[in-house]
Coordinates of C-alpha atoms in Angstrom, one line a residue:
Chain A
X1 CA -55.1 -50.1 -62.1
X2 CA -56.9 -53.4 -60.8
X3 CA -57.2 -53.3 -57.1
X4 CA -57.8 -56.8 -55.5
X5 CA -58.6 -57.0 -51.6
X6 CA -59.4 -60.3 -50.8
X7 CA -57.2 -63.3 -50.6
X8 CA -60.4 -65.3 -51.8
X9 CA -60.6 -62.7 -54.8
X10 CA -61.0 -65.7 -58.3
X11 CA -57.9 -63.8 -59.4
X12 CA -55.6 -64.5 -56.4
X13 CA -56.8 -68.4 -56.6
X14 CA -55.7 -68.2 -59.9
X15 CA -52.7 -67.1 -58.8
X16 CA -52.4 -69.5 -56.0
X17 CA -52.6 -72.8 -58.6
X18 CA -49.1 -71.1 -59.6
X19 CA -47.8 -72.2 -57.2
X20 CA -48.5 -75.7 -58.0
X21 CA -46.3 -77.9 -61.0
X22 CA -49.8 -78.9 -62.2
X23 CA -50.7 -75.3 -62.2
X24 CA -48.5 -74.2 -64.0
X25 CA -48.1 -76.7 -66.5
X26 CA -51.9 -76.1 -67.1
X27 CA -51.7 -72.1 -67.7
X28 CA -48.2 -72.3 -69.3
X29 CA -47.2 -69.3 -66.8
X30 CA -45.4 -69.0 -63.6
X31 CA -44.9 -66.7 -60.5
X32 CA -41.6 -64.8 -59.5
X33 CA -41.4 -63.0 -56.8
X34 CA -38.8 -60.2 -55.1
X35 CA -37.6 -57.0 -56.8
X36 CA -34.2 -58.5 -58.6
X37 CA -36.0 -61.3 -60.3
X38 CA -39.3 -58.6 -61.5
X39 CA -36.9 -56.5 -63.0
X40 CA -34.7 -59.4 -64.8
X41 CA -38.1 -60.6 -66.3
X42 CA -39.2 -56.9 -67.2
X43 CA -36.1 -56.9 -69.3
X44 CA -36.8 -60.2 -71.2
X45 CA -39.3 -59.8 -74.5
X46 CA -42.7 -60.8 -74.4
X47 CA -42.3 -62.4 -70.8
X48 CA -44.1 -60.5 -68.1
X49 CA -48.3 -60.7 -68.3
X50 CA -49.1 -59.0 -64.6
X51 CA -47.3 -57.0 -62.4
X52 CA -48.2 -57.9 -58.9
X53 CA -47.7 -55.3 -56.3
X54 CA -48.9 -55.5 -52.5
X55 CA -50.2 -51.9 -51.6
X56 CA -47.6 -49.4 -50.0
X57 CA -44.6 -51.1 -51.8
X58 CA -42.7 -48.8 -54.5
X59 CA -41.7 -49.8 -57.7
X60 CA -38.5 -48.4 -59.5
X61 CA -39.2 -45.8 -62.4
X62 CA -36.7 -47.1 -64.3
X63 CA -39.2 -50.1 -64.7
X64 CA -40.7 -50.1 -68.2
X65 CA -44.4 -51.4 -68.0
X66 CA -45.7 -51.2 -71.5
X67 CA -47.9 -53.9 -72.1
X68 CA -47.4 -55.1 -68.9
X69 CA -51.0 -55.4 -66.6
X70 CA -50.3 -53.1 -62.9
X71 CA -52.6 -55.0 -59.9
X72 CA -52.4 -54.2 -56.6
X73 CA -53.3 -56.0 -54.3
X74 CA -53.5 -56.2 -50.0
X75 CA -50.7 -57.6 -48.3
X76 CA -53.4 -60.4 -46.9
X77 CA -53.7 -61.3 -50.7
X78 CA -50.1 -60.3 -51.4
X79 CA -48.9 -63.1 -48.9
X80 CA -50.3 -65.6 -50.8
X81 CA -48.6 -65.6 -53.1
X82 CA -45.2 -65.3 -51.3
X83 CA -42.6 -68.0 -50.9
X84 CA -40.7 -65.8 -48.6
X85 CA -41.3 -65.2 -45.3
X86 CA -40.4 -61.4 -45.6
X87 CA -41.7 -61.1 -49.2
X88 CA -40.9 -57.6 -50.9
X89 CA -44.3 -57.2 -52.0
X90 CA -43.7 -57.4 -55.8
X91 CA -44.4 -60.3 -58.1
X92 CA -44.8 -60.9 -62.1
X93 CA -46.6 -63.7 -63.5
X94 CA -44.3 -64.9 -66.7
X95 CA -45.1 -66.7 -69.6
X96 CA -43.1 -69.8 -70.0
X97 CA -41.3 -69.7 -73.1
X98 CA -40.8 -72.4 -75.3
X99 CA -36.8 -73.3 -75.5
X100 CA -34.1 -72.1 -77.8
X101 CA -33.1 -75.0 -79.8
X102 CA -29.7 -76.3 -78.3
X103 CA -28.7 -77.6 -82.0
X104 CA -26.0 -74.7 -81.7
X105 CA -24.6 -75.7 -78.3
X106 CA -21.5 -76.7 -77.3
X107 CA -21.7 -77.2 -73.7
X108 CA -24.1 -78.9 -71.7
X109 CA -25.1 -79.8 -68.1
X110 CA -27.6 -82.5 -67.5
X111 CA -29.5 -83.2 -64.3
X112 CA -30.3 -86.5 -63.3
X113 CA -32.8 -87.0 -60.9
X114 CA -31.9 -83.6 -58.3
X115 CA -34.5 -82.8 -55.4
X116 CA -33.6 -79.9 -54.0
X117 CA -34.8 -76.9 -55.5
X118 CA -32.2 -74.3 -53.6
X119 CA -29.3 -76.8 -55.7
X120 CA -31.0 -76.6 -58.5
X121 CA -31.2 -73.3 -58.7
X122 CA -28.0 -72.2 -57.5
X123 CA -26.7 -75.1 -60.5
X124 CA -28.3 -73.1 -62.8
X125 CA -26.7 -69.9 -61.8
X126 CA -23.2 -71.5 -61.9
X127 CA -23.6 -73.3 -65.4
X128 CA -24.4 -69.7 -66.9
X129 CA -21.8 -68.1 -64.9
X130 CA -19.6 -70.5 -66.6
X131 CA -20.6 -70.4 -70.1
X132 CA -22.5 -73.4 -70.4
X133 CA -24.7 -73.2 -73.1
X134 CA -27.5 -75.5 -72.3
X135 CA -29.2 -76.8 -69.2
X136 CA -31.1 -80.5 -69.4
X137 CA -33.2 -81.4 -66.7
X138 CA -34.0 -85.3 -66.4
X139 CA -37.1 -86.8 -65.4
X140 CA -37.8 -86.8 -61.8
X141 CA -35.6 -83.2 -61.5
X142 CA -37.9 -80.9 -59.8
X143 CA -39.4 -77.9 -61.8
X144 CA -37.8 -75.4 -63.3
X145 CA -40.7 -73.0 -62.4
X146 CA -40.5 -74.2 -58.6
X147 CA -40.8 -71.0 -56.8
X148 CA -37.2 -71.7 -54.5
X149 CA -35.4 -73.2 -58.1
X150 CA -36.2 -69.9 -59.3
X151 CA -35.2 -68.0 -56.2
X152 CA -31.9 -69.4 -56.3
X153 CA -31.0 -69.0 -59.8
X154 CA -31.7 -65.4 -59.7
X155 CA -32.9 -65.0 -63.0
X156 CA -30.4 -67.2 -64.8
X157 CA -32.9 -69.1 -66.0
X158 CA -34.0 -66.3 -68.1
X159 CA -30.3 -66.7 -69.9
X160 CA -30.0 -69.8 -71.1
X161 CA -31.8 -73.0 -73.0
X162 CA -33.3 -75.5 -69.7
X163 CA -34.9 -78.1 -71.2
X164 CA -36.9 -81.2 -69.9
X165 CA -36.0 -84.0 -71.3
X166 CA -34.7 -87.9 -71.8
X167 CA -31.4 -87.8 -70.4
X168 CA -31.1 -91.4 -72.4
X169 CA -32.0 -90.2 -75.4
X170 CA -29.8 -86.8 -74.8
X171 CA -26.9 -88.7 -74.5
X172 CA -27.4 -90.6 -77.5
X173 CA -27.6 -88.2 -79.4
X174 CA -24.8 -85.8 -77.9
X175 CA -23.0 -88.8 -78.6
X176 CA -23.7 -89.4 -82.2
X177 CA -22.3 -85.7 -82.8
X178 CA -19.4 -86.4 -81.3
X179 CA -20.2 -84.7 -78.0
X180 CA -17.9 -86.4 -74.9
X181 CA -20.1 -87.1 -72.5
X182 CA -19.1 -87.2 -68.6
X183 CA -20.6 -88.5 -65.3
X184 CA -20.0 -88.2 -62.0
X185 CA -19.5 -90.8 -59.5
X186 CA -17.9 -91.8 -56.4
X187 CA -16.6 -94.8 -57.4
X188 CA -15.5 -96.2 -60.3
X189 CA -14.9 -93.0 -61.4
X190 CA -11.3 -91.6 -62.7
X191 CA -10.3 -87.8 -61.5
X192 CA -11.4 -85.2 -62.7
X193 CA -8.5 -83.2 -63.3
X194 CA -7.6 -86.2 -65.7
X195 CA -9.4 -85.0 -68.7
X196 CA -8.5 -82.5 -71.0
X197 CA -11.2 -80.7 -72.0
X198 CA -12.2 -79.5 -75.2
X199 CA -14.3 -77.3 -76.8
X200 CA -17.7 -79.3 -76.6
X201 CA -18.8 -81.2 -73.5
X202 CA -21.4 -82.5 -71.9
X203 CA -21.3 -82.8 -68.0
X204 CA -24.4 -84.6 -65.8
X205 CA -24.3 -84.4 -61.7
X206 CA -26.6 -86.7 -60.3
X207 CA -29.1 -86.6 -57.1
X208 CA -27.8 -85.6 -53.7
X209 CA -28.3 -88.4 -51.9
X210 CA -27.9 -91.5 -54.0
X211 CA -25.8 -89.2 -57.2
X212 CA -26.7 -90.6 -60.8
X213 CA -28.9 -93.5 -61.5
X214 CA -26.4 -96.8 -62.7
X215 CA -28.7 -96.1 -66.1
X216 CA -27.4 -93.2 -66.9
X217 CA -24.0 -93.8 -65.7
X218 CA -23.3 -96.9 -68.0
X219 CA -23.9 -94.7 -71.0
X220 CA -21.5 -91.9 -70.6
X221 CA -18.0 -92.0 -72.3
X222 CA -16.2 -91.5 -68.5
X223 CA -17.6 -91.0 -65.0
X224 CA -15.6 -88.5 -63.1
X225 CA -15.1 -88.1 -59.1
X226 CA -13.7 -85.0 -57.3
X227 CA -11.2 -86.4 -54.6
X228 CA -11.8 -85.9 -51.1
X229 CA -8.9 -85.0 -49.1
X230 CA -10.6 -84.8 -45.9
X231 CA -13.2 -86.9 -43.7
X232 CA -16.0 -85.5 -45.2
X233 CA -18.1 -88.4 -47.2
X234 CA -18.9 -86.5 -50.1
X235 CA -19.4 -82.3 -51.8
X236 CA -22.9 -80.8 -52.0
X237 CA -23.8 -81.5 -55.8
X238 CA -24.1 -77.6 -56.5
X239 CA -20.5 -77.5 -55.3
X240 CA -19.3 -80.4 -57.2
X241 CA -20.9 -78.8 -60.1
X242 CA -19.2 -75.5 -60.0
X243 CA -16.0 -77.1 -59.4
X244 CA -16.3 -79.0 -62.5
X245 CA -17.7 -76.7 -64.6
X246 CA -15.4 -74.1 -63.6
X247 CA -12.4 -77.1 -64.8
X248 CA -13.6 -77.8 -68.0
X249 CA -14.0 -73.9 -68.8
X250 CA -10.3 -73.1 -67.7
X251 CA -9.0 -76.2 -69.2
X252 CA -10.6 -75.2 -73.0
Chain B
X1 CA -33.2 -93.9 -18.5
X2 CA -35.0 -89.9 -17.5
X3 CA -38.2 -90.0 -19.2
X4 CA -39.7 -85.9 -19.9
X5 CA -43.0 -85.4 -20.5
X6 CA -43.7 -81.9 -20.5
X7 CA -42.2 -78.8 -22.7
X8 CA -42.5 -76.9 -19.7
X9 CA -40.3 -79.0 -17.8
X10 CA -36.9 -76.6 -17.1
X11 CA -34.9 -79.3 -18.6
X12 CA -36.3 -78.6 -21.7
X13 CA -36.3 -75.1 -21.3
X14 CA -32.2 -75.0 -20.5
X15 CA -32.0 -76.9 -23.9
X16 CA -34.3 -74.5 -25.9
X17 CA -31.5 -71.7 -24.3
X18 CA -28.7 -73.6 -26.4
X19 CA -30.7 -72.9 -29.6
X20 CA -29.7 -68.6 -29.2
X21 CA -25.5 -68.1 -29.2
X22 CA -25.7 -66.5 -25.9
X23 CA -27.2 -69.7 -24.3
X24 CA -24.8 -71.5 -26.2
X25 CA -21.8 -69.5 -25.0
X26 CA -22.5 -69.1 -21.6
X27 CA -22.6 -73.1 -20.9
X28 CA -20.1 -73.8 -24.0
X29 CA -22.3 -76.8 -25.1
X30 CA -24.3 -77.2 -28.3
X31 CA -27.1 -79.3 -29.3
X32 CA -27.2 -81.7 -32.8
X33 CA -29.6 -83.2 -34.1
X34 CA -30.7 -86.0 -36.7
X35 CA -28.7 -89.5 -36.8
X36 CA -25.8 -88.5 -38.9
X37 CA -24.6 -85.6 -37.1
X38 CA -25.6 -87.5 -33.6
X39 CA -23.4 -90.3 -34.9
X40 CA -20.7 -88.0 -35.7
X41 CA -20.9 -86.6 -32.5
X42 CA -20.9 -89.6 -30.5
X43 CA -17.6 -91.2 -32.6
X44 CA -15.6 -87.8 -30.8
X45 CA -14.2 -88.0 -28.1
X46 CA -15.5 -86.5 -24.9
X47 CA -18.2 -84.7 -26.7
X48 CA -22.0 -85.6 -26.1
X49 CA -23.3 -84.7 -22.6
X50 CA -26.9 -86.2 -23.1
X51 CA -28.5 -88.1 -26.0
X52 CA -32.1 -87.0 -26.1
X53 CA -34.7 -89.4 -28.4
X54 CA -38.4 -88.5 -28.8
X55 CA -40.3 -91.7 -27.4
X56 CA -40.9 -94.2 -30.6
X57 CA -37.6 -93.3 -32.2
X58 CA -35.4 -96.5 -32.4
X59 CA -31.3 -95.8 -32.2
X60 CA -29.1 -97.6 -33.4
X61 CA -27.5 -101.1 -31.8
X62 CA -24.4 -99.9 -33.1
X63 CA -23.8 -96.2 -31.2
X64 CA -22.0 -96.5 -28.3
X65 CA -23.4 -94.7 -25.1
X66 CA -21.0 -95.2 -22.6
X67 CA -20.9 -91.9 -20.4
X68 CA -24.1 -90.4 -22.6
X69 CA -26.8 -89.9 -20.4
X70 CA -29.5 -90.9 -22.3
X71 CA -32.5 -89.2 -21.9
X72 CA -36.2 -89.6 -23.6
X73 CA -39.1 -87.1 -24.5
X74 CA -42.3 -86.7 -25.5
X75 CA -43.1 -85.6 -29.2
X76 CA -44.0 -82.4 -27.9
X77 CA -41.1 -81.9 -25.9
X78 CA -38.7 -82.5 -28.5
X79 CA -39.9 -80.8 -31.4
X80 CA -39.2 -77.7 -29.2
X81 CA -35.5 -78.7 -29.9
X82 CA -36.3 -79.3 -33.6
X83 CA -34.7 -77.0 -36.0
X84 CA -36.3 -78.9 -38.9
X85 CA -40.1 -79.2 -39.7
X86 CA -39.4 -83.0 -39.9
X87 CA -37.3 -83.9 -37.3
X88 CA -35.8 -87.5 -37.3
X89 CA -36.2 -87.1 -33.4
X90 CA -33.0 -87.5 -32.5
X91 CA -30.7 -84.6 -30.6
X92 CA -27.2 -84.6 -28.7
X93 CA -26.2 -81.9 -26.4
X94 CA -22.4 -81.4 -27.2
X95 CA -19.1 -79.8 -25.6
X96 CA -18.0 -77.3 -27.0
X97 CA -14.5 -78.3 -27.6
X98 CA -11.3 -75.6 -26.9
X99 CA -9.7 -75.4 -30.9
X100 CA -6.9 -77.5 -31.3
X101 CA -3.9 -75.0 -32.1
X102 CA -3.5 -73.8 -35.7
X103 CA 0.1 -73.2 -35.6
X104 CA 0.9 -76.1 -37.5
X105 CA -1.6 -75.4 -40.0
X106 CA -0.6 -74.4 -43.7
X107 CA -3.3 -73.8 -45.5
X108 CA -6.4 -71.5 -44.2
X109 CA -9.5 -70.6 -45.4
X110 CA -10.9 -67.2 -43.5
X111 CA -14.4 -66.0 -43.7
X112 CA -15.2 -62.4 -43.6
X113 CA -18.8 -61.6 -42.3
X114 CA -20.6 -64.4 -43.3
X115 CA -24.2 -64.1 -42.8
X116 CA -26.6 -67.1 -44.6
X117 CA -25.8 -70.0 -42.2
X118 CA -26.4 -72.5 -45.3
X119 CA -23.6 -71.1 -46.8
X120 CA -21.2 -71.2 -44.3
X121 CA -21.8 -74.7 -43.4
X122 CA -21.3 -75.5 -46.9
X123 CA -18.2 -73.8 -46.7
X124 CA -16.8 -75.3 -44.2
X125 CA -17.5 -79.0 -45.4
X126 CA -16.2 -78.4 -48.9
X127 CA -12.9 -76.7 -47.2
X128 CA -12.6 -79.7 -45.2
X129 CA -13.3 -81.9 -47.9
X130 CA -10.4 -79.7 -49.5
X131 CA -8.0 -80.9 -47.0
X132 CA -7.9 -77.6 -45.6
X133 CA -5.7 -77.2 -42.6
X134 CA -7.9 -74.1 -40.2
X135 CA -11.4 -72.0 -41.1
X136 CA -11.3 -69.0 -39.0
X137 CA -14.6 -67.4 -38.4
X138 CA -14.1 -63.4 -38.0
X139 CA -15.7 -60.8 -36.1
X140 CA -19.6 -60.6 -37.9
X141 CA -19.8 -64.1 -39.4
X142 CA -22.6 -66.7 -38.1
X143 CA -22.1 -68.7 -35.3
X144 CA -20.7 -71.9 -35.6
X145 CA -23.0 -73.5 -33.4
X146 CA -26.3 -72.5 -35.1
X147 CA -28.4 -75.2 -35.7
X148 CA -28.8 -75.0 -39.8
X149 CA -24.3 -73.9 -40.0
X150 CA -23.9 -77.7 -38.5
X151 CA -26.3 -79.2 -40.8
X152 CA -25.1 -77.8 -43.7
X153 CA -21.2 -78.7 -42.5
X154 CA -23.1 -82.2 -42.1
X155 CA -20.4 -83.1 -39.4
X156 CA -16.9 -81.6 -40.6
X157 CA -16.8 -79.2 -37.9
X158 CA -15.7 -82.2 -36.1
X159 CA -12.6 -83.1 -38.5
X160 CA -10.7 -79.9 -38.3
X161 CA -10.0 -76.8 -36.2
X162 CA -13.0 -74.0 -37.0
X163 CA -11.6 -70.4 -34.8
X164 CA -13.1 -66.9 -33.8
X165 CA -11.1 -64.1 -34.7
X166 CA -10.0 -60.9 -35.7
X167 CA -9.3 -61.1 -39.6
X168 CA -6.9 -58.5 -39.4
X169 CA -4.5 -59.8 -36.4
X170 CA -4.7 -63.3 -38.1
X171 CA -3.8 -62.1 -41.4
X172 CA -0.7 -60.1 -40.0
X173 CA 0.5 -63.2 -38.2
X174 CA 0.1 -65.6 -41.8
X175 CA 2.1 -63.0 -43.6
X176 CA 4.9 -62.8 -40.7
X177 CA 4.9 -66.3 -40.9
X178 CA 5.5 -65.9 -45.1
X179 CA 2.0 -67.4 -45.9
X180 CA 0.7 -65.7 -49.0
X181 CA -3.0 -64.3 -48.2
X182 CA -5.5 -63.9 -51.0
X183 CA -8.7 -62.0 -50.8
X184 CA -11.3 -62.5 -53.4
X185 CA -13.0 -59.5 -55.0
X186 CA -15.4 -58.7 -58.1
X187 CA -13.4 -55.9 -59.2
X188 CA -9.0 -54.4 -59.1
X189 CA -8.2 -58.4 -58.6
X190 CA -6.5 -60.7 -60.7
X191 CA -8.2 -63.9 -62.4
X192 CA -7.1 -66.8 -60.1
X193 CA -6.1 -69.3 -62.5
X194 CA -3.2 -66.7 -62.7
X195 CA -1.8 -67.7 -59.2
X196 CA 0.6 -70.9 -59.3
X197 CA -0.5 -72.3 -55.4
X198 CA 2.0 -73.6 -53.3
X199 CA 2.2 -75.7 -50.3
X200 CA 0.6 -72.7 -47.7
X201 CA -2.0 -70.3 -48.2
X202 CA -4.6 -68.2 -46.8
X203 CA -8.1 -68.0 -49.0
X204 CA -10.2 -65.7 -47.5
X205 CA -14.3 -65.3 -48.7
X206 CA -16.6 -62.5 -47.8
X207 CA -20.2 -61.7 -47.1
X208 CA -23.0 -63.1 -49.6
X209 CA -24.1 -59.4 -51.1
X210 CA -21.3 -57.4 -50.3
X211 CA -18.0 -59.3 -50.1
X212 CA -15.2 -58.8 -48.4
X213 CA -14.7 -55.5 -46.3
X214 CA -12.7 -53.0 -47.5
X215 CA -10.2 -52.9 -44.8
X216 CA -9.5 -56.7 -45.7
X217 CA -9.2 -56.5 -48.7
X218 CA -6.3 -53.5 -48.3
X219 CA -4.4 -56.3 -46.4
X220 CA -4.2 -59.5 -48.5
X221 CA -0.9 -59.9 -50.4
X222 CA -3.5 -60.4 -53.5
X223 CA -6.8 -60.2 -54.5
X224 CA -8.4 -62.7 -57.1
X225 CA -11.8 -63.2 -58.9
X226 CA -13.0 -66.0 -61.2
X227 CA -14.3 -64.9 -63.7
X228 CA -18.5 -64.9 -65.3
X229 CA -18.7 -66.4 -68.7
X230 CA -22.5 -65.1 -68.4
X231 CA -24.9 -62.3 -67.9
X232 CA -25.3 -63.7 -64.1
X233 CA -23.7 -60.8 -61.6
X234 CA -21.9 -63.1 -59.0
X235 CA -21.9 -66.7 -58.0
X236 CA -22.9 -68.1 -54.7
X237 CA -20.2 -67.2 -52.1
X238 CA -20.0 -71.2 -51.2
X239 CA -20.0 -71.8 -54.9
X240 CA -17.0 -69.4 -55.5
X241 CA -15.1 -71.1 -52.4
X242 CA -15.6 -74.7 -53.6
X243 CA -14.1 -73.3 -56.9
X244 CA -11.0 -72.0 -55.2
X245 CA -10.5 -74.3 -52.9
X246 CA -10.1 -77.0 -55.3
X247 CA -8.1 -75.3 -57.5
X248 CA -5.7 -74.4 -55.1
X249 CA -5.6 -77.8 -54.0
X250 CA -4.5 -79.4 -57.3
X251 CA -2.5 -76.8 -58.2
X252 CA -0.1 -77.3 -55.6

């Protein structure tokens, strides 16, 4: 077993670009980090290149390693690497993989333009808790491999398509095969609870503070608002989402 | 205008004492911070003590300060306050205001030990949001006057009566009244979309990783789960509210 000491070790700087977009995108790997998320990648094929372990910290036998590269490292060169404050000491660097093809979907959820990692995340849980099929993230929708986005989806993102992509060109072409496409919006919008939903749909919630761009909105089929009964001026997106998504898989 | 320079000046350090619950119980005020959520603040009635600005921070023409003392601080001695790395520099020191009475409340929405402040403030924006009637907080659960629960409620703990109290005597009292009480729970409950709401209820959600209590959950009249499409374990605990709530709400 590699043993690395020093947080200035070329390995852990290696590491440490990770924790960068550009990083990553570079090395086509990312970091995750805590025991729940190492063992949901351990179970995935063909993900997991190194297992990171800071020194003193146990790992599961139940944990098959095979093929799987063991470092340990000090916890000055284990914290790093951590995005926690009170890190569990055990990482894996993961190879991203290239997508599933979404030709087979059914159900989507696009992203336009969200900035907060913890909602993404936490969107990305709900939509596979829901049976979406496919996640699209827009441009300007912060990474996928975003350290926090990851955190938050607790290894969801492990279960189902995300892709990067044009939401324009997306819903043209959901819309040529006869996918209905939604919005959401606070105004001009019609309820929610007025659609009947049917077995394919696609579904976009827009950034938290200023929702979808008007681009986007004009091209969906119907732009959708969850009333509010109370003073409060809006939902947190990842709230509206599970709401919705939660509707249109009931209302099948 | 009282102009502090100093974060050692014992002004500053009775504030700092309302960022722990027991400084915050013992003189039943609070502290807010950031324009929204001072705005909010200053729009209730008998509620902000002192408005405190770091120096350079502009406020707007349109807040009313009548009977605010108004007080301004150096940068130093206001990010003390600060609960966020970027503060917008603007805090109000609060009055903790005596619940108005829920007895004419009919729907409720009771959290069982609560820990992850983000989530309960969530929680209780989208229940008001819900037009929910009364959150009561029981024995366990966050503090309601902890700096990140009020920015995640983003100002509805002004709009509607938020309670301490012992789960158990409350939910004897809902069912005397004839209030029907659901728990929620992973496992022995029934799929919610198989209750038909009606015009009173009592939702109750439990802690992040291991829900409800037992001894709750032996009391309800009925306990419900939604249900995972996926291969994700749970959803977030404000998630699964959001869902609820809502469909309790149109299903009346």
């Amino acid at each position: 077993m590699k043993v690395i000491q020093s947080s200035k070790n070329p390995v852990v700087k290696q590491w440490k670009k990770l924790l960068t977009k550009k990083g990553r995108d570079q090395s086509l790997t990312y970091i995750v980090e805590g025991f729940h998320l190492v063992e949901e990648a351990l179970k995935q094929h063909d993900t997991v290149l190194e297992l990171i372990v800071i020194e003193g910290v146990e790992l599961p036998n139940k944990w098959n390693l095979d093929g799987v590269e063991l470092i340990q490292v000090s916890e000055e060169a284990g914290k790093v690497l951590a995005d926690t404050e009170t890190t569990q000491g055990v990482f894996a660097v993961c190879r991203q993989k290239e997508t599933t093809s979404i030709d087979e979907s059914k159900t989507f959820l696009l992203l336009d333009g969200l900035q907060d990692p913890g909602n993404i995340g936490t969107i990305i849980r709900t939509a596979e808790a829901a049976g979406i099929d496919a996640v699209i993230l827009g441009k300007g929708t912060v990474d996928l491999y975003n350290p926090k986005v990851l955190r938050s989806a607790q290894g969801s993102h492990f279960h189902l398509p995300i892709i990067k992509g044009d939401l324009s060109d997306i819903i043209r072409d959901l819309k040529e095969k006869g996918v209905p496409v939604y919005g959401t919006a606070l105004e001009n919008g019609e309820e929610y609870t007025s659609v009947t939903p049917e077995e394919s749909y696609a579904l976009i919630v827009g950034n938290e503070g200023n929702g979808m761009s008007q681009e986007i909105l004009m091209q969906t089929d119907q732009n959708l608002y969850i009333p509010i009964y109370g003073k409060s001026e809006s939902l947190n997106v990842a709230i509206a989402a599970g709401i919705l998504l939660y509707y249109f898989k009931n209302g099948q």
